[in-house]
Short mmCIF file of C-alpha atoms and ligand atoms in Angstrom, two decimals:
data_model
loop_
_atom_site.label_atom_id
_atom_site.label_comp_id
_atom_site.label_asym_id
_atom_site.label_seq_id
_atom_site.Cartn_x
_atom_site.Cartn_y
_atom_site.Cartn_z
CA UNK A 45 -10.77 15.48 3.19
CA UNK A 46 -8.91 13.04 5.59
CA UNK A 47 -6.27 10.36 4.27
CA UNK A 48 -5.35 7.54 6.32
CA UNK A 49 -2.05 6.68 5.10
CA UNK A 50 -0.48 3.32 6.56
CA UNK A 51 2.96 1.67 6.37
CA UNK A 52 4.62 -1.64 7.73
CA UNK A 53 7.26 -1.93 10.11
CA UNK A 54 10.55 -4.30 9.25
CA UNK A 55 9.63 -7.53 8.19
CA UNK A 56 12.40 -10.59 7.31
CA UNK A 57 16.03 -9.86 7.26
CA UNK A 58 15.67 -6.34 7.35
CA UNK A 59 16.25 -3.46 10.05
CA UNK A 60 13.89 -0.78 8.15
CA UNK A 61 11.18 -0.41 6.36
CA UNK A 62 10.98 2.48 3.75
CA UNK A 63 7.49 2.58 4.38
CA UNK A 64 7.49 3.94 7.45
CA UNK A 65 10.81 6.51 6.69
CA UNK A 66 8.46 8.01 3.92
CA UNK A 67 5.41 8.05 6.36
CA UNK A 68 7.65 9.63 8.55
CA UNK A 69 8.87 12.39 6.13
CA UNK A 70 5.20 12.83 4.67
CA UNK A 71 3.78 16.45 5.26
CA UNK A 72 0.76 16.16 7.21
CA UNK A 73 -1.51 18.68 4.80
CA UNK A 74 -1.17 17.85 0.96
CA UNK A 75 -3.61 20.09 -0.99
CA UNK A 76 -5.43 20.71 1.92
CA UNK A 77 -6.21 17.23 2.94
CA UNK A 78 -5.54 16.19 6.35
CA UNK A 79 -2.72 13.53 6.70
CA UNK A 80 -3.52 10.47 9.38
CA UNK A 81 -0.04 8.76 9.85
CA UNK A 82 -0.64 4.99 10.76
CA UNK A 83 2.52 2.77 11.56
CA UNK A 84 0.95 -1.26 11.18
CA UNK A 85 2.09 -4.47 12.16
CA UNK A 86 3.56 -6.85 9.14
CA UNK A 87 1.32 -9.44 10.56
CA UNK A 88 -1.56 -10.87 9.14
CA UNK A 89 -5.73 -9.60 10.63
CA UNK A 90 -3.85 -7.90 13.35
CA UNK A 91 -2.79 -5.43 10.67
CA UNK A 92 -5.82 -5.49 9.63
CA UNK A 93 -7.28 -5.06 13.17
CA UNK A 94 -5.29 -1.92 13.23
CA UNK A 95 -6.30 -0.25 10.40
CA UNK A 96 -9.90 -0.73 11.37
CA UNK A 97 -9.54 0.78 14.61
CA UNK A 98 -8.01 3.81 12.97
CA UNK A 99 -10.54 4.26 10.43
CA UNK A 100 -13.29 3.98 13.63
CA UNK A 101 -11.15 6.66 15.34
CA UNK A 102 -10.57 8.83 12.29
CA UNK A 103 -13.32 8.84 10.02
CA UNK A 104 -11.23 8.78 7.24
CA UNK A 105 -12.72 9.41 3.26
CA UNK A 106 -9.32 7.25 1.74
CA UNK A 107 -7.17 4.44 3.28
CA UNK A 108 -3.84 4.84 1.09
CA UNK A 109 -1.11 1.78 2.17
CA UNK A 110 2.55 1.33 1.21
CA UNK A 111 4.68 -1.03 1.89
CA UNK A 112 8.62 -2.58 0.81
CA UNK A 113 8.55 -3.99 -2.52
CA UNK A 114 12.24 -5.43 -1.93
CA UNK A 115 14.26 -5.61 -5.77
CA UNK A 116 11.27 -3.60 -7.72
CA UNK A 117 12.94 -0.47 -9.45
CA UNK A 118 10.03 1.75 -9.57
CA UNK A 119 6.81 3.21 -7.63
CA UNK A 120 4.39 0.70 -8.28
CA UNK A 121 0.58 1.69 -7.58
CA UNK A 122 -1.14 -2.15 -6.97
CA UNK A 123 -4.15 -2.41 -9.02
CA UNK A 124 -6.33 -5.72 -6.77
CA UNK A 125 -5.68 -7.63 -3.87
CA UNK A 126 -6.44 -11.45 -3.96
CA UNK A 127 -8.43 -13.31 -1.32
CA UNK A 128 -5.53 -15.55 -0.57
CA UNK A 129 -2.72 -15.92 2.27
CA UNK A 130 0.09 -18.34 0.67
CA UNK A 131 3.49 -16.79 2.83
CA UNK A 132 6.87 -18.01 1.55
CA UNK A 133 8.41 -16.24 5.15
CA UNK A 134 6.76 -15.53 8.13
CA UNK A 135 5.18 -12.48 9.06
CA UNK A 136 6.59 -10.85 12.27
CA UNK A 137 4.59 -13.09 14.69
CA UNK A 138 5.44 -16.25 12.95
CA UNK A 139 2.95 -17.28 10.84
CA UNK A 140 3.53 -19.21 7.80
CA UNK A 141 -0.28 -19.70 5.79
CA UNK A 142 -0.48 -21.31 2.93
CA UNK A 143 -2.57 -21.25 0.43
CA UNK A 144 -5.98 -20.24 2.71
CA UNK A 145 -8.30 -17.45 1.94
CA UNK A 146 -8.01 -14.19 3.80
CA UNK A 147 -11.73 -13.89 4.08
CA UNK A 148 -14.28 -16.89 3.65
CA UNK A 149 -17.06 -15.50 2.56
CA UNK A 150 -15.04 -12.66 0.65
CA UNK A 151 -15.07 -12.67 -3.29
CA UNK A 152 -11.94 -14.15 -4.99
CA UNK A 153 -10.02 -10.47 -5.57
CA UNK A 154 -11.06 -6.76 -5.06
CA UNK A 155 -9.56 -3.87 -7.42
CA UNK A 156 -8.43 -0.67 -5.65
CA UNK A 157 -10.94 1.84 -5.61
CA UNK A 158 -8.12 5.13 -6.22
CA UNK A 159 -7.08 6.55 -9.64
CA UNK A 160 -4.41 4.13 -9.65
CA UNK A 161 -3.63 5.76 -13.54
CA UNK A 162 -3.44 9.33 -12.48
CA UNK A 163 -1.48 8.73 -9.45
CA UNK A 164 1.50 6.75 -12.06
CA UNK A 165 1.51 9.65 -14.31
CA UNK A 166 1.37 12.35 -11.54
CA UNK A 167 4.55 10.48 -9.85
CA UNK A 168 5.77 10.46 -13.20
CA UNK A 169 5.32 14.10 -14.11
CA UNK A 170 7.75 14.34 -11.32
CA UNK A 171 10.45 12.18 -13.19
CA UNK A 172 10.36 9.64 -10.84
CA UNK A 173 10.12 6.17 -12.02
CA UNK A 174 6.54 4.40 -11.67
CA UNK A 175 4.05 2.08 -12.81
CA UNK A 176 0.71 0.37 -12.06
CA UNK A 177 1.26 -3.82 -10.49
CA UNK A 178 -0.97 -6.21 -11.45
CA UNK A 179 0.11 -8.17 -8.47
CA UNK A 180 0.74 -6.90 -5.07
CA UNK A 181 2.39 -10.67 -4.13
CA UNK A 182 0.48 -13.25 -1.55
CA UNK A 183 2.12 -11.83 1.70
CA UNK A 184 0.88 -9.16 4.25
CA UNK A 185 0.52 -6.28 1.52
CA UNK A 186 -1.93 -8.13 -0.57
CA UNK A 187 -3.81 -9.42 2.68
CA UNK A 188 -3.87 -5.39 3.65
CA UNK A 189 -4.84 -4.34 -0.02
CA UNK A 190 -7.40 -7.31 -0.11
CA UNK A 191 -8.53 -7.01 3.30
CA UNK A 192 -8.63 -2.83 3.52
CA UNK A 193 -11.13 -3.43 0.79
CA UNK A 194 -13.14 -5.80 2.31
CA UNK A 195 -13.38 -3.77 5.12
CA UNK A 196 -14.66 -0.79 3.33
CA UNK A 197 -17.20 -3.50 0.77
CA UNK A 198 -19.17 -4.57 4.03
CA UNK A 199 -18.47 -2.04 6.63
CA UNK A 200 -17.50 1.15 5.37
CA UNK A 201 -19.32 1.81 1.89
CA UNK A 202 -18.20 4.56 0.38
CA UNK A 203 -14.38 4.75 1.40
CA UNK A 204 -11.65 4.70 -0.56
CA UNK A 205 -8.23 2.02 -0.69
CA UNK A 206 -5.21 1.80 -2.51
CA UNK A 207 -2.13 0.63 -2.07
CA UNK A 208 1.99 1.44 -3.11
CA UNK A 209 4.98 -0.65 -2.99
CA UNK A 210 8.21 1.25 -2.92
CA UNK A 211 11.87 -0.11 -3.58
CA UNK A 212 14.61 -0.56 -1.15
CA UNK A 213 16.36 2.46 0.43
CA UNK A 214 19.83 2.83 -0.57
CA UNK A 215 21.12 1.69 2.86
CA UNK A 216 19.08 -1.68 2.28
CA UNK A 217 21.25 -2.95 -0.55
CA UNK A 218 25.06 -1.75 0.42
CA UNK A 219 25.53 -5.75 0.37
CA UNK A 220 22.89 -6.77 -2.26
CA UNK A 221 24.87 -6.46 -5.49
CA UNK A 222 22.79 -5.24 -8.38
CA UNK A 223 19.16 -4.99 -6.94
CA UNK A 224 17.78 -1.50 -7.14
CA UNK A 225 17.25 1.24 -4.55
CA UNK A 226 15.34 4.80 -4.44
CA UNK A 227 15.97 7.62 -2.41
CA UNK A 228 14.35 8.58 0.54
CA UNK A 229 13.73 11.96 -0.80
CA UNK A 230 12.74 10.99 -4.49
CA UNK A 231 10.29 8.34 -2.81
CA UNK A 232 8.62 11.14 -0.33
CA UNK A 233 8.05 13.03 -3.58
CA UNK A 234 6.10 10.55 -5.38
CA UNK A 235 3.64 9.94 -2.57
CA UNK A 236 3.16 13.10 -2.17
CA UNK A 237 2.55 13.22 -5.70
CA UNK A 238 0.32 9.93 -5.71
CA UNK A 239 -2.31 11.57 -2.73
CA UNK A 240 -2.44 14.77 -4.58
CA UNK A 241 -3.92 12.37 -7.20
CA UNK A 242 -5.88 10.66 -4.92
CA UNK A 243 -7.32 14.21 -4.56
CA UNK A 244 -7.86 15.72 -7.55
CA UNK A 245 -9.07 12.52 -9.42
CA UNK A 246 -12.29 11.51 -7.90
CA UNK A 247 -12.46 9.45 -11.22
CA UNK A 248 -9.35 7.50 -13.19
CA UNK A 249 -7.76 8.93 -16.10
CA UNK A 250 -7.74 6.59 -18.99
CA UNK A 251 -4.59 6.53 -19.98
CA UNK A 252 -1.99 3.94 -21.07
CA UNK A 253 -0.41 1.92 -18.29
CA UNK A 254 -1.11 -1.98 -18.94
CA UNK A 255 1.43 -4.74 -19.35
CA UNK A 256 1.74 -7.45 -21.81
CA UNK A 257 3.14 -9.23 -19.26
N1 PCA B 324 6.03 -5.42 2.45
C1 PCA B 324 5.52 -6.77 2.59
C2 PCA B 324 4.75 -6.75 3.87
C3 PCA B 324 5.17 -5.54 4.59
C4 PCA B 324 5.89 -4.73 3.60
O1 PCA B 324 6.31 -3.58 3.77
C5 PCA B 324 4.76 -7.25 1.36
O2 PCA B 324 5.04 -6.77 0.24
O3 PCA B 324 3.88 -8.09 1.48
#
């Protein structure tokens, strides 16, 4: 089995992305699977245009994003991406879109095709803090969750896509009083333990994991 696993570089005020220090620090065999490392511009369709030529390169069975969730506490495995671009800061070539949709003739929302249930529990298991998001925002992480999806709907049946936000690094918030880091270390953990649900669950655990809110 081959995973493509993708993450963004800096985007807005910030130096790093933890994305790319976990992709980094990710081993390049989990369970046997072979590990594709992809670094992606936060930049709307060229992204996109990115990840396509990898999977045309690779072959890959499962695209698996992450991206900086900046203030979230937790692991958060993103159940859909939305057809819709609506920015409130500009990607790292400068665009601004509001309120268009990613893809025309693309339904209004996709849900992730991975066992976004087992992966919350497995990071759990590892007492890490994490939950499933019913909202992976408007900005270049939905339009890669949305879009990776799209791609795999009406190019590459039978593929899998999911994708992770992680918090802040601790280094991020030495001057933002009260919002909420993880570790490097805890955060390379609970990817790890996401893919090796990615692996072993071919279908979701039905477990509890919804919000009321
Ligand atoms: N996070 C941004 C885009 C790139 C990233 O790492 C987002 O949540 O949309």
């Amino acid at each position: 089995m081959k995973l493509l696993v993708t993450a963004f570089d800096p985007f807005g005020k910030e130096s790093i992305n933890p994305s790319l220090e976990v992709l980094k620090a990710l081993e390049k065999n989990i369970l046997g699977a072979t590990i594709i490392s992809l670094e992606v511009p936060t930049v709307c369709y060229k992204s996109l245009q990115v990840i396509e030529e990898a999977i045309k390169e690779h072959n890959p069975d499962i695209i698996l994003s992450i991206g900086q969730a900046g203030g979230r506490s937790e692991i958060t495995v993103e159940r859909i991406g939305i057809n819709v671009n609506d920015f409130s800061i500009c990607d790292n070539e400068g665009n601004q879109i509001i309120d268009e949709k990613i893809f025309k003739d693309g339904p209004d929302a996709y849900f992730v095709n991975v066992p976004i249930k087992a992966m919350v529990e497995n990071i759990k298991k590892s007492n890490i803090p994490a939950s499933v998001s019913n909202t992976a925002g408007t900005f270049v992480c939905n339009h890669v969750t949305y879009g990776v999806r799209h791609l795999i709907e009406t190019k590459y049946k039978g593929k899998k896509s999911g994708f992770i936000h992680i918090p802040y690094l601790p280094e991020q918030v030495v001057n933002k009083k009260g919002v909420s880091s993880m570790s490097l270390d805890v955060m390379v953990t609970g990817i790890t333990e996401a893919i090796k649900a990615i692996i072993e669950y071919d279908i979701d655990r039905k477990v509890v994991g919804g919000a009321t809110h």
